[in-house]
XYZ file of C-alpha atoms in Angstrom:
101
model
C 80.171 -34.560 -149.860
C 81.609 -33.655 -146.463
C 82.256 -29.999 -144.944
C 85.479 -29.932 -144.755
C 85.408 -26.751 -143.045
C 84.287 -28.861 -140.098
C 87.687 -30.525 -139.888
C 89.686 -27.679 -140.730
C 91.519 -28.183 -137.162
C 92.523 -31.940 -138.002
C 95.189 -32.335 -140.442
C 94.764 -36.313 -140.117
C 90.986 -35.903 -140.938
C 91.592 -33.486 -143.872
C 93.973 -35.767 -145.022
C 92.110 -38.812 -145.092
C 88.542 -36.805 -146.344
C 90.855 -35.520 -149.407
C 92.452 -39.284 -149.691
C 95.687 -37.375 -149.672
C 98.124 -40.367 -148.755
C 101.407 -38.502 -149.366
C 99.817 -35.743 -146.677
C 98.630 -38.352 -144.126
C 101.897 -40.369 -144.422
C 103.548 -37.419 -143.717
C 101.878 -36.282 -140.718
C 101.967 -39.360 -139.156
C 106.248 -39.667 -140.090
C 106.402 -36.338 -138.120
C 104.568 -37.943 -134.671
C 106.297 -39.734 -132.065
C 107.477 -43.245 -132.793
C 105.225 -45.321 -129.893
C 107.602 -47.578 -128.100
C 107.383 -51.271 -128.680
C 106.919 -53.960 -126.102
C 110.402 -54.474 -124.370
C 111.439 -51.173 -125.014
C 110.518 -49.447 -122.091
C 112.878 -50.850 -118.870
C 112.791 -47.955 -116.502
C 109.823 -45.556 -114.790
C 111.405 -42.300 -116.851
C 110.867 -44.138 -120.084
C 107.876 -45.023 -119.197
C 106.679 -41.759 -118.338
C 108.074 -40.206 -121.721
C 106.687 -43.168 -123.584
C 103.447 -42.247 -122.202
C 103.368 -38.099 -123.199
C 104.628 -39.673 -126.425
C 101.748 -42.117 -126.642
C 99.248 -39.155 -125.741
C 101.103 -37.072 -128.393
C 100.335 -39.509 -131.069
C 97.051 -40.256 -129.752
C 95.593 -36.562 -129.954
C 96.148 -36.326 -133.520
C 95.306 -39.741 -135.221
C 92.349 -40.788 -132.526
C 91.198 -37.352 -132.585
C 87.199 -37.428 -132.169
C 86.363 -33.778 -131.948
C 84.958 -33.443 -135.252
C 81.339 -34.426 -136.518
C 79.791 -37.469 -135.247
C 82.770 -38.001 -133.291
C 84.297 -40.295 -135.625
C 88.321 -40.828 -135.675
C 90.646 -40.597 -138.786
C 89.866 -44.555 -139.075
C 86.095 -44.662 -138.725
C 86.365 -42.095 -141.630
C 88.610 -44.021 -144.173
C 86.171 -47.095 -143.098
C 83.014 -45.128 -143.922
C 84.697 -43.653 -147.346
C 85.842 -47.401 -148.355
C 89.251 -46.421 -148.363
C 91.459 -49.533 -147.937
C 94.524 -47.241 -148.213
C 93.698 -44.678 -145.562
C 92.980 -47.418 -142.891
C 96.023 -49.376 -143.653
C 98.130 -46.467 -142.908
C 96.450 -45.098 -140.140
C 96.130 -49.022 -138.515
C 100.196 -49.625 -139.469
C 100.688 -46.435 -137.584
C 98.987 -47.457 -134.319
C 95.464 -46.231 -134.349
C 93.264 -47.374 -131.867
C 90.475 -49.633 -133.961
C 88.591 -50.006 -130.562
C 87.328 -45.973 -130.034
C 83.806 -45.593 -130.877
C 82.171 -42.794 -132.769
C 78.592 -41.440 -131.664
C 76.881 -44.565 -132.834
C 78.708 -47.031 -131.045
C-alpha cells in the first residue's frame, strides 16, 4: 500500500492512487484544453498555447513525488487500464521516464 501522504501535493496522483476516476476526470476537465495541430496561426497563440501546454503539463506529468514516477507510470504500475486511458486521452506525455528509466 502506498503513502499517500507522499502525494498529498498532487491531486492527479491522489486521484489515480485512490482509482478515483470521477476526481481525475475532473481535474483534468478543469486544465487547459492543449491546442491541436492547425490551430495555432500566429506567434501570440503560440506563446499562450505554450503557458497553456506548461499549465497542463505541471499537473498530469508531474514527477515530484516518490521514485519520480508521473500520474501514468502509476496507473501502469497499479494495472489500471482506466487511469491510463484517461490520463493518455488527455495528453500525457507516455515518453517521461521515472527513476528507473
Amino acid at each position: 500500500m502506498e503513502d499517500l501522504t507522499k502525494y498529498a501535493h498532487s491531486p492527479v496522483h491522489l486521484a489515480v492512487l485512490r482509482r478515483d476516476y470521477a476526481a481525475l476526470e475532473c481535474i483534468i476537465a478543469s486544465l487547459p484544453k492543449l491546442a491541436r495541430a492547425g490551430e495555432v496561426t500566429t506567434e501570440a497563440e503560440s506563446m499562450a498555447a505554450e503557458l497553456q501546454a506548461e499549465e497542463f503539463s505541471s499537473m498530469v506529468d508531474r514527477r515530484d513525488v516518490p521514485g519520480r514516477e508521473t500520474p501514468l507510470h502509476i496507473a501502469v504500475r497499479l494495472r489500471d487500464p482506466i487511469s491510463a486511458e484517461i490520463l493518455m486521452s488527455s495528453g500525457a506525455d507516455w515518453s517521461l521516464q521515472n527513476e528507473n528509466g
